[in-house]
PDB file of C-alpha atoms and ligand atoms in Angstrom:
ATOM      1  CA  MET K   1     -17.887  69.315 -34.930  1.00  0.00           C
ATOM      2  CA  SER K   2     -17.052  65.925 -33.697  1.00  0.00           C
ATOM      3  CA  ALA K   3     -14.773  65.327 -31.156  1.00  0.00           C
ATOM      4  CA  PRO K   4     -11.434  64.173 -31.830  1.00  0.00           C
ATOM      5  CA  TYR K   5     -10.864  60.863 -30.984  1.00  0.00           C
ATOM      6  CA  ASN K   6      -9.013  59.856 -27.946  1.00  0.00           C
ATOM      7  CA  ALA K   7      -7.990  56.388 -27.116  1.00  0.00           C
ATOM      8  CA  ALA K   8      -7.804  56.687 -23.589  1.00  0.00           C
ATOM      9  CA  VAL K   9     -11.124  57.933 -22.984  1.00  0.00           C
ATOM     10  CA  LEU K  10     -12.590  55.300 -25.453  1.00  0.00           C
ATOM     11  CA  GLU K  11     -11.069  52.305 -24.176  1.00  0.00           C
ATOM     12  CA  PRO K  12     -10.001  52.912 -21.029  1.00  0.00           C
ATOM     13  CA  GLU K  13      -8.273  48.855 -20.459  1.00  0.00           C
ATOM     14  CA  ALA K  14      -5.970  49.355 -23.616  1.00  0.00           C
ATOM     15  CA  THR K  15      -2.622  50.136 -23.017  1.00  0.00           C
ATOM     16  CA  THR K  16       0.208  51.771 -24.160  1.00  0.00           C
ATOM     17  CA  PRO K  17       2.301  48.681 -27.145  1.00  0.00           C
ATOM     18  CA  LEU K  18       5.958  48.162 -26.408  1.00  0.00           C
ATOM     19  CA  ILE K  19       8.027  49.901 -28.385  1.00  0.00           C
ATOM     20  CA  MET K  20      10.987  48.207 -30.425  1.00  0.00           C
ATOM     21  CA  ALA K  21      13.396  50.115 -32.146  1.00  0.00           C
ATOM     22  CA  LEU K  22      15.358  48.201 -35.286  1.00  0.00           C
ATOM     23  CA  PRO K  23      17.796  48.684 -37.403  1.00  0.00           C
ATOM     24  CA  LYS K  24      17.481  50.245 -41.269  1.00  0.00           C
ATOM     25  CA  GLY K  25      20.103  48.798 -43.692  1.00  0.00           C
ATOM     26  CA  ARG K  26      21.825  44.994 -43.414  1.00  0.00           C
ATOM     27  CA  ILE K  27      21.169  44.784 -39.811  1.00  0.00           C
ATOM     28  CA  LEU K  28      17.015  44.506 -40.637  1.00  0.00           C
ATOM     29  CA  LYS K  29      16.945  42.025 -43.737  1.00  0.00           C
ATOM     30  CA  GLU K  30      18.987  39.551 -41.195  1.00  0.00           C
ATOM     31  CA  CYS K  31      16.940  40.768 -38.717  1.00  0.00           C
ATOM     32  CA  GLY K  32      13.928  39.078 -40.572  1.00  0.00           C
ATOM     33  CA  PRO K  33      14.095  35.125 -39.692  1.00  0.00           C
ATOM     34  CA  LEU K  34      14.872  35.971 -36.004  1.00  0.00           C
ATOM     35  CA  LEU K  35      11.985  37.729 -35.799  1.00  0.00           C
ATOM     36  CA  ALA K  36       9.460  35.293 -37.514  1.00  0.00           C
ATOM     37  CA  ARG K  37      10.916  32.314 -35.161  1.00  0.00           C
ATOM     38  CA  ALA K  38       9.615  35.401 -32.447  1.00  0.00           C
ATOM     39  CA  GLY K  39       6.077  35.030 -33.758  1.00  0.00           C
ATOM     40  CA  ILE K  40       6.231  38.917 -33.943  1.00  0.00           C
ATOM     41  CA  VAL K  41       5.222  40.652 -37.394  1.00  0.00           C
ATOM     42  CA  PRO K  42       5.082  43.635 -37.726  1.00  0.00           C
ATOM     43  CA  ALA K  43       3.139  45.253 -40.344  1.00  0.00           C
ATOM     44  CA  PRO K  44       3.862  44.779 -44.366  1.00  0.00           C
ATOM     45  CA  ASP K  45       5.219  48.021 -44.613  1.00  0.00           C
ATOM     46  CA  TYR K  46       7.687  47.558 -42.536  1.00  0.00           C
ATOM     47  CA  ALA K  47      10.069  45.940 -45.339  1.00  0.00           C
ATOM     48  CA  ASP K  48       9.812  47.694 -47.061  1.00  0.00           C
ATOM     49  CA  GLU K  49      13.129  50.897 -48.125  1.00  0.00           C
ATOM     50  CA  ASP K  50      11.184  53.148 -49.363  1.00  0.00           C
ATOM     51  CA  THR K  51       8.374  53.875 -47.014  1.00  0.00           C
ATOM     52  CA  ARG K  52       8.075  57.151 -45.026  1.00  0.00           C
ATOM     53  CA  HIS K  53       6.758  55.516 -42.347  1.00  0.00           C
ATOM     54  CA  MET K  54       8.750  54.627 -39.444  1.00  0.00           C
ATOM     55  CA  ARG K  55       6.289  53.207 -36.427  1.00  0.00           C
ATOM     56  CA  PHE K  56       4.394  49.802 -37.831  1.00  0.00           C
ATOM     57  CA  PRO K  57       2.020  48.295 -35.561  1.00  0.00           C
ATOM     58  CA  THR K  58       2.714  44.735 -35.095  1.00  0.00           C
ATOM     59  CA  ASN K  59       0.636  41.431 -34.726  1.00  0.00           C
ATOM     60  CA  ASP K  60       1.552  41.681 -30.731  1.00  0.00           C
ATOM     61  CA  PRO K  61      -1.314  44.212 -30.848  1.00  0.00           C
ATOM     62  CA  ASN K  62       1.314  44.837 -26.619  1.00  0.00           C
ATOM     63  CA  LEU K  63       4.341  46.189 -29.451  1.00  0.00           C
ATOM     64  CA  ASP K  64       5.430  48.368 -32.359  1.00  0.00           C
ATOM     65  CA  VAL K  65       8.337  47.803 -34.007  1.00  0.00           C
ATOM     66  CA  ILE K  66      10.477  51.762 -34.651  1.00  0.00           C
ATOM     67  CA  ARG K  67      13.182  51.117 -38.211  1.00  0.00           C
ATOM     68  CA  VAL K  68      16.062  53.561 -37.209  1.00  0.00           C
ATOM     69  CA  ARG K  69      19.692  53.908 -38.125  1.00  0.00           C
ATOM     70  CA  PRO K  70      21.625  51.402 -36.762  1.00  0.00           C
ATOM     71  CA  PHE K  71      23.463  53.978 -34.499  1.00  0.00           C
ATOM     72  CA  ASP K  72      20.623  55.233 -32.765  1.00  0.00           C
ATOM     73  CA  VAL K  73      19.436  52.646 -31.787  1.00  0.00           C
ATOM     74  CA  ALA K  74      21.293  52.871 -28.088  1.00  0.00           C
ATOM     75  CA  THR K  75      20.123  56.063 -27.941  1.00  0.00           C
ATOM     76  CA  PHE K  76      16.612  55.784 -28.291  1.00  0.00           C
ATOM     77  CA  VAL K  77      16.848  52.588 -25.551  1.00  0.00           C
ATOM     78  CA  ALA K  78      18.585  54.316 -23.441  1.00  0.00           C
ATOM     79  CA  PHE K  79      16.503  57.522 -22.829  1.00  0.00           C
ATOM     80  CA  GLY K  80      13.092  55.087 -22.389  1.00  0.00           C
ATOM     81  CA  ALA K  81      11.699  55.999 -25.539  1.00  0.00           C
ATOM     82  CA  ALA K  82      12.768  52.074 -27.296  1.00  0.00           C
ATOM     83  CA  GLN K  83      12.130  49.181 -24.383  1.00  0.00           C
ATOM     84  CA  LEU K  84      14.038  47.346 -26.390  1.00  0.00           C
ATOM     85  CA  GLY K  85      15.558  47.696 -29.150  1.00  0.00           C
ATOM     86  CA  ILE K  86      18.267  45.029 -31.244  1.00  0.00           C
ATOM     87  CA  CYS K  87      21.508  46.486 -32.323  1.00  0.00           C
ATOM     88  CA  GLY K  88      25.370  46.033 -33.163  1.00  0.00           C
ATOM     89  CA  SER K  89      27.453  45.659 -30.136  1.00  0.00           C
ATOM     90  CA  ASP K  90      29.932  48.358 -31.754  1.00  0.00           C
ATOM     91  CA  VAL K  91      27.071  50.169 -31.494  1.00  0.00           C
ATOM     92  CA  LEU K  92      26.893  49.227 -27.548  1.00  0.00           C
ATOM     93  CA  MET K  93      31.005  49.890 -27.195  1.00  0.00           C
ATOM     94  CA  GLU K  94      30.822  53.397 -28.501  1.00  0.00           C
ATOM     95  CA  PHE K  95      28.465  54.558 -26.573  1.00  0.00           C
ATOM     96  CA  ASP K  96      28.555  52.379 -24.023  1.00  0.00           C
ATOM     97  CA  TYR K  97      25.144  53.508 -21.620  1.00  0.00           C
ATOM     98  CA  PRO K  98      24.597  52.329 -18.277  1.00  0.00           C
ATOM     99  CA  GLU K  99      20.827  52.012 -18.803  1.00  0.00           C
ATOM    100  CA  VAL K 100      21.572  49.378 -21.377  1.00  0.00           C
ATOM    101  CA  TYR K 101      21.113  45.340 -20.830  1.00  0.00           C
ATOM    102  CA  ALA K 102      22.222  43.643 -23.525  1.00  0.00           C
ATOM    103  CA  PRO K 103      20.596  40.050 -21.615  1.00  0.00           C
ATOM    104  CA  LEU K 104      21.133  38.851 -25.561  1.00  0.00           C
ATOM    105  CA  ASP K 105      23.719  37.302 -28.190  1.00  0.00           C
ATOM    106  CA  LEU K 106      21.457  37.292 -31.232  1.00  0.00           C
ATOM    107  CA  GLY K 107      24.371  35.720 -33.679  1.00  0.00           C
ATOM    108  CA  ILE K 108      23.590  37.924 -36.567  1.00  0.00           C
ATOM    109  CA  ALA K 109      25.551  40.648 -38.401  1.00  0.00           C
ATOM    110  CA  LYS K 110      28.642  39.120 -37.631  1.00  0.00           C
ATOM    111  CA  CYS K 111      32.286  41.182 -37.726  1.00  0.00           C
ATOM    112  CA  ARG K 112      35.335  42.880 -36.285  1.00  0.00           C
ATOM    113  CA  VAL K 113      35.983  46.244 -35.552  1.00  0.00           C
ATOM    114  CA  CYS K 114      39.415  46.195 -36.566  1.00  0.00           C
ATOM    115  CA  VAL K 115      42.807  48.315 -37.097  1.00  0.00           C
ATOM    116  CA  ALA K 116      44.112  48.975 -41.180  1.00  0.00           C
ATOM    117  CA  GLU K 117      46.896  50.859 -42.071  1.00  0.00           C
ATOM    118  CA  PRO K 118      47.818  51.040 -45.470  1.00  0.00           C
ATOM    119  CA  ALA K 119      50.007  47.509 -46.286  1.00  0.00           C
ATOM    120  CA  ALA K 120      52.785  49.957 -47.207  1.00  0.00           C
ATOM    121  CA  THR K 121      53.616  50.667 -43.830  1.00  0.00           C
ATOM    122  CA  ALA K 122      51.527  47.883 -41.482  1.00  0.00           C
ATOM    123  CA  GLY K 123      53.530  47.289 -38.588  1.00  0.00           C
ATOM    124  CA  SER K 124      57.192  49.613 -39.969  1.00  0.00           C
ATOM    125  CA  ASP K 125      56.741  51.196 -36.863  1.00  0.00           C
ATOM    126  CA  ASP K 126      55.674  50.559 -32.890  1.00  0.00           C
ATOM    127  CA  PRO K 127      51.933  51.553 -32.012  1.00  0.00           C
ATOM    128  CA  SER K 128      53.278  51.091 -28.454  1.00  0.00           C
ATOM    129  CA  ARG K 129      56.523  53.120 -28.449  1.00  0.00           C
ATOM    130  CA  TRP K 130      53.927  56.231 -29.815  1.00  0.00           C
ATOM    131  CA  SER K 131      52.644  59.627 -27.804  1.00  0.00           C
ATOM    132  CA  ARG K 132      49.429  59.660 -29.649  1.00  0.00           C
ATOM    133  CA  VAL K 133      48.087  59.379 -32.704  1.00  0.00           C
ATOM    134  CA  ARG K 134      45.092  60.280 -35.821  1.00  0.00           C
ATOM    135  CA  VAL K 135      43.018  58.128 -37.084  1.00  0.00           C
ATOM    136  CA  ALA K 136      39.918  57.923 -39.444  1.00  0.00           C
ATOM    137  CA  SER K 137      37.109  56.851 -37.059  1.00  0.00           C
ATOM    138  CA  LYS K 138      32.756  56.304 -37.141  1.00  0.00           C
ATOM    139  CA  TYR K 139      34.092  55.220 -33.004  1.00  0.00           C
ATOM    140  CA  PRO K 140      35.990  57.764 -31.549  1.00  0.00           C
ATOM    141  CA  ASN K 141      35.352  56.139 -27.617  1.00  0.00           C
ATOM    142  CA  ILE K 142      36.416  52.757 -29.343  1.00  0.00           C
ATOM    143  CA  ALA K 143      39.575  54.616 -31.280  1.00  0.00           C
ATOM    144  CA  ARG K 144      40.696  56.504 -28.078  1.00  0.00           C
ATOM    145  CA  ARG K 145      39.864  53.678 -25.809  1.00  0.00           C
ATOM    146  CA  HIS K 146      42.304  51.415 -27.149  1.00  0.00           C
ATOM    147  CA  TYR K 147      45.445  53.204 -27.740  1.00  0.00           C
ATOM    148  CA  ALA K 148      44.293  55.440 -24.774  1.00  0.00           C
ATOM    149  CA  SER K 149      44.735  51.488 -23.013  1.00  0.00           C
ATOM    150  CA  ARG K 150      48.153  51.283 -23.650  1.00  0.00           C
ATOM    151  CA  GLY K 151      49.169  55.373 -23.416  1.00  0.00           C
ATOM    152  CA  VAL K 152      49.003  56.526 -26.240  1.00  0.00           C
ATOM    153  CA  HIS K 153      46.402  59.585 -27.230  1.00  0.00           C
ATOM    154  CA  ALA K 154      44.351  58.919 -30.582  1.00  0.00           C
ATOM    155  CA  ASP K 155      43.492  61.935 -32.770  1.00  0.00           C
ATOM    156  CA  VAL K 156      40.493  60.765 -34.206  1.00  0.00           C
ATOM    157  CA  VAL K 157      38.588  62.080 -37.090  1.00  0.00           C
ATOM    158  CA  GLU K 158      35.149  61.326 -37.010  1.00  0.00           C
ATOM    159  CA  LEU K 159      33.928  59.519 -40.689  1.00  0.00           C
ATOM    160  CA  ASN K 160      30.452  58.398 -40.843  1.00  0.00           C
ATOM    161  CA  GLY K 161      31.753  56.853 -44.303  1.00  0.00           C
ATOM    162  CA  ALA K 162      35.023  55.860 -46.806  1.00  0.00           C
ATOM    163  CA  MET K 163      36.645  55.917 -44.041  1.00  0.00           C
ATOM    164  CA  GLU K 164      39.118  53.820 -45.643  1.00  0.00           C
ATOM    165  CA  LEU K 165      40.908  56.365 -48.000  1.00  0.00           C
ATOM    166  CA  ALA K 166      41.848  58.948 -45.227  1.00  0.00           C
ATOM    167  CA  PRO K 167      45.048  57.383 -45.012  1.00  0.00           C
ATOM    168  CA  GLY K 168      46.257  57.727 -48.665  1.00  0.00           C
ATOM    169  CA  LEU K 169      44.634  60.767 -48.832  1.00  0.00           C
ATOM    170  CA  GLY K 170      46.949  61.990 -45.573  1.00  0.00           C
ATOM    171  CA  LEU K 171      43.778  62.367 -43.400  1.00  0.00           C
ATOM    172  CA  SER K 172      45.047  59.926 -40.517  1.00  0.00           C
ATOM    173  CA  ARG K 173      47.526  57.759 -40.178  1.00  0.00           C
ATOM    174  CA  LEU K 174      44.944  54.305 -39.738  1.00  0.00           C
ATOM    175  CA  ILE K 175      41.763  53.697 -39.178  1.00  0.00           C
ATOM    176  CA  VAL K 176      39.297  51.853 -36.861  1.00  0.00           C
ATOM    177  CA  ASP K 177      36.575  50.397 -38.889  1.00  0.00           C
ATOM    178  CA  LEU K 178      34.401  47.611 -39.221  1.00  0.00           C
ATOM    179  CA  VAL K 179      35.397  43.999 -41.219  1.00  0.00           C
ATOM    180  CA  ASP K 180      33.546  41.889 -42.201  1.00  0.00           C
ATOM    181  CA  THR K 181      35.057  39.584 -45.279  1.00  0.00           C
ATOM    182  CA  GLY K 182      38.180  42.387 -45.785  1.00  0.00           C
ATOM    183  CA  SER K 183      37.772  42.924 -49.614  1.00  0.00           C
ATOM    184  CA  THR K 184      36.068  46.643 -49.306  1.00  0.00           C
ATOM    185  CA  LEU K 185      40.212  47.274 -47.567  1.00  0.00           C
ATOM    186  CA  ARG K 186      42.383  45.265 -50.269  1.00  0.00           C
ATOM    187  CA  ALA K 187      40.516  47.411 -52.443  1.00  0.00           C
ATOM    188  CA  ASN K 188      41.812  50.821 -50.543  1.00  0.00           C
ATOM    189  CA  GLY K 189      45.400  49.147 -50.293  1.00  0.00           C
ATOM    190  CA  LEU K 190      44.488  48.790 -46.508  1.00  0.00           C
ATOM    191  CA  VAL K 191      45.544  45.916 -44.458  1.00  0.00           C
ATOM    192  CA  VAL K 192      43.875  44.737 -40.668  1.00  0.00           C
ATOM    193  CA  THR K 193      47.150  45.811 -37.353  1.00  0.00           C
ATOM    194  CA  GLU K 194      44.455  44.968 -35.004  1.00  0.00           C
ATOM    195  CA  THR K 195      41.006  43.519 -34.381  1.00  0.00           C
ATOM    196  CA  ILE K 196      39.434  45.422 -31.475  1.00  0.00           C
ATOM    197  CA  ALA K 197      36.330  43.355 -30.662  1.00  0.00           C
ATOM    198  CA  ASN K 198      34.302  41.205 -32.685  1.00  0.00           C
ATOM    199  CA  VAL K 199      30.468  41.839 -33.187  1.00  0.00           C
ATOM    200  CA  SER K 200      27.001  41.267 -33.291  1.00  0.00           C
ATOM    201  CA  SER K 201      24.127  41.518 -32.947  1.00  0.00           C
ATOM    202  CA  ARG K 202      21.792  41.862 -29.712  1.00  0.00           C
ATOM    203  CA  LEU K 203      18.909  42.479 -28.133  1.00  0.00           C
ATOM    204  CA  ILE K 204      18.814  44.847 -25.941  1.00  0.00           C
ATOM    205  CA  VAL K 205      16.723  46.045 -22.890  1.00  0.00           C
ATOM    206  CA  ASN K 206      16.265  49.537 -21.099  1.00  0.00           C
ATOM    207  CA  ARG K 207      16.769  48.765 -17.334  1.00  0.00           C
ATOM    208  CA  THR K 208      14.371  50.929 -15.746  1.00  0.00           C
ATOM    209  CA  ALA K 209      11.876  49.441 -18.389  1.00  0.00           C
ATOM    210  CA  LEU K 210      12.679  45.652 -17.136  1.00  0.00           C
ATOM    211  CA  LYS K 211      12.661  46.939 -13.886  1.00  0.00           C
ATOM    212  CA  THR K 212       8.921  48.614 -14.043  1.00  0.00           C
ATOM    213  CA  GLN K 213       7.189  46.115 -16.797  1.00  0.00           C
ATOM    214  CA  PRO K 214       9.012  43.134 -16.117  1.00  0.00           C
ATOM    215  CA  GLU K 215       6.402  40.249 -17.302  1.00  0.00           C
ATOM    216  CA  ALA K 216       5.636  41.811 -20.717  1.00  0.00           C
ATOM    217  CA  ILE K 217       8.936  42.829 -21.122  1.00  0.00           C
ATOM    218  CA  GLY K 218      10.604  39.110 -19.715  1.00  0.00           C
ATOM    219  CA  ALA K 219       8.451  37.324 -22.094  1.00  0.00           C
ATOM    220  CA  LEU K 220       9.366  38.457 -25.462  1.00  0.00           C
ATOM    221  CA  ILE K 221      13.892  37.829 -24.031  1.00  0.00           C
ATOM    222  CA  ALA K 222      11.932  35.266 -23.704  1.00  0.00           C
ATOM    223  CA  ARG K 223      10.372  34.030 -27.159  1.00  0.00           C
ATOM    224  CA  PHE K 224      13.519  35.988 -28.372  1.00  0.00           C
ATOM    225  CA  ARG K 225      15.425  33.021 -26.745  1.00  0.00           C
ATOM    226  CA  ALA K 226      13.239  30.348 -27.376  1.00  0.00           C
ATOM    227  CA  ALA K 227      13.912  30.989 -31.257  1.00  0.00           C
ATOM    228  CA  LEU K 228      17.675  30.846 -30.958  1.00  0.00           C
ATOM    229  CA  GLY K 229      17.655  28.065 -29.545  1.00  0.00           C
TER     230      GLY K 229
HETATM  231  O1  PRT V   1      23.220  53.891 -43.617  1.00  0.00           O
HETATM  232  P1  PRT V   1      24.173  54.128 -41.246  1.00  0.00           P
HETATM  233  O2  PRT V   1      25.077  55.618 -42.012  1.00  0.00           O
HETATM  234  O3  PRT V   1      22.485  54.760 -40.598  1.00  0.00           O
HETATM  235  O4  PRT V   1      25.059  52.819 -41.653  1.00  0.00           O
HETATM  236  P2  PRT V   1      25.342  51.795 -41.875  1.00  0.00           P
HETATM  237  O5  PRT V   1      25.936  52.171 -43.315  1.00  0.00           O
HETATM  238  O6  PRT V   1      26.758  52.084 -40.684  1.00  0.00           O
HETATM  239  O7  PRT V   1      24.405  50.404 -41.626  1.00  0.00           O
HETATM  240  P3  PRT V   1      24.462  49.112 -41.701  1.00  0.00           P
HETATM  241  O8  PRT V   1      23.336  49.168 -42.976  1.00  0.00           O
HETATM  242  O9  PRT V   1      25.706  49.048 -42.809  1.00  0.00           O
HETATM  243  O10 PRT V   1      24.136  48.595 -40.569  1.00  0.00           O
HETATM  244  C1  PRT V   1      25.496  48.700 -39.453  1.00  0.00           C
HETATM  245  C2  PRT V   1      25.324  47.811 -39.184  1.00  0.00           C
HETATM  246  O11 PRT V   1      25.669  46.516 -38.767  1.00  0.00           O
HETATM  247  C3  PRT V   1      27.268  47.989 -38.425  1.00  0.00           C
HETATM  248  O12 PRT V   1      26.481  48.634 -36.694  1.00  0.00           O
HETATM  249  C4  PRT V   1      28.110  47.539 -37.151  1.00  0.00           C
HETATM  250  O13 PRT V   1      26.945  46.230 -35.724  1.00  0.00           O
HETATM  251  C5  PRT V   1      27.088  45.405 -38.946  1.00  0.00           C
HETATM  252  N1  PRT V   1      27.834  44.953 -39.637  1.00  0.00           N
HETATM  253  C6  PRT V   1      27.872  43.957 -39.874  1.00  0.00           C
HETATM  254  C7  PRT V   1      28.412  45.866 -39.941  1.00  0.00           C
HETATM  255  C8  PRT V   1      29.502  44.632 -41.643  1.00  0.00           C
HETATM  256  N2  PRT V   1      29.028  43.897 -40.672  1.00  0.00           N
HETATM  257  C9  PRT V   1      30.131  45.400 -42.116  1.00  0.00           C
HETATM  258  N3  PRT V   1      31.092  44.944 -43.537  1.00  0.00           N
HETATM  259  N4  PRT V   1      28.699  47.263 -40.515  1.00  0.00           N
HETATM  260  C10 PRT V   1      29.737  47.429 -41.715  1.00  0.00           C
HETATM  261  N5  PRT V   1      30.093  47.099 -42.381  1.00  0.00           N
HETATM  262  C11 PRT V   1      31.227  47.187 -43.717  1.00  0.00           C
HETATM  263  C12 PRT V   1      32.552  47.415 -43.289  1.00  0.00           C
HETATM  264  O14 PRT V   1      32.728  48.391 -42.404  1.00  0.00           O
HETATM  265  C13 PRT V   1      32.402  47.622 -44.717  1.00  0.00           C
HETATM  266  O15 PRT V   1      33.120  48.714 -45.477  1.00  0.00           O
HETATM  267  O16 PRT V   1      30.981  46.681 -45.149  1.00  0.00           O
HETATM  268  C14 PRT V   1      31.676  46.725 -45.643  1.00  0.00           C
HETATM  269  C15 PRT V   1      31.819  45.961 -46.510  1.00  0.00           C
HETATM  270  O17 PRT V   1      32.185  44.956 -45.784  1.00  0.00           O
HETATM  271  P4  PRT V   1      33.857  43.913 -45.829  1.00  0.00           P
HETATM  272  O18 PRT V   1      35.067  43.599 -44.225  1.00  0.00           O
HETATM  273  O19 PRT V   1      32.798  42.136 -46.107  1.00  0.00           O
HETATM  274  O20 PRT V   1      34.263  44.611 -47.620  1.00  0.00           O
HETATM  275 MG1   MG V   2      24.159  52.687 -44.541  1.00  0.00          MG
END
């Protein structure tokens, strides 16, 4: 019986590649040209939405990419499972992980985190006079912080999609959600009443990894900075 392949024995010089977490979905598509300009070419099936693979080598033997849900990119990087990642600033605001450092605004996948309400009742009441409000959102922390800052307690009903249905069906008074063109809100009878933050995607890095591998990670940050310029 042949011995199992053991890279550590056969290739004592081999180092562990860095791992960059990339979000599947809309940001993945916008990432393509940026990765190319940074000189990072993932294995071809990385762009195949049907592949079962989640981890892909790149043209750089010291860098692999993993493809995860947009909300999970920050978590992989915060815990050091990936040393780098690309992530919406909405997700960074929601989790607020101290271990995540976001050195570069990549200027892609732009939108806004907004409060939206039914057009029929929007503006009929002064929110600073409320003591509590029921909010439907995928962003419970952003929503709670936003209302807490004006002394209002937000009871957040957490949803992962179709937030726009919540006010009309009596689930919540308003929603906190991402808005780009506003056409999804309009189609559901809602209007933006406040913008909480502008959103774009960021290059993120695990702070401990940056301290222990400053050269390799610093070189990758520099490649992305050059790709933006
Ligand atoms: O699939 P999974 O549930 O894991 O995630 P997801 O479906 O939320 O991921 P995906 O691929 O949509 O990517 C989400 C990330 O993309 C967010 O974290 C943002 O950083 C970024 N982004 C940029 C957006 C939008 N723009 C955006 N418009 N994410 C979502 N939207 C939604 C918005 O909520 C609305 O419902 O798109 C809809 C259309 O927007 P309008 O205003 O143009 O109609
Ligand atoms: Mg999705």
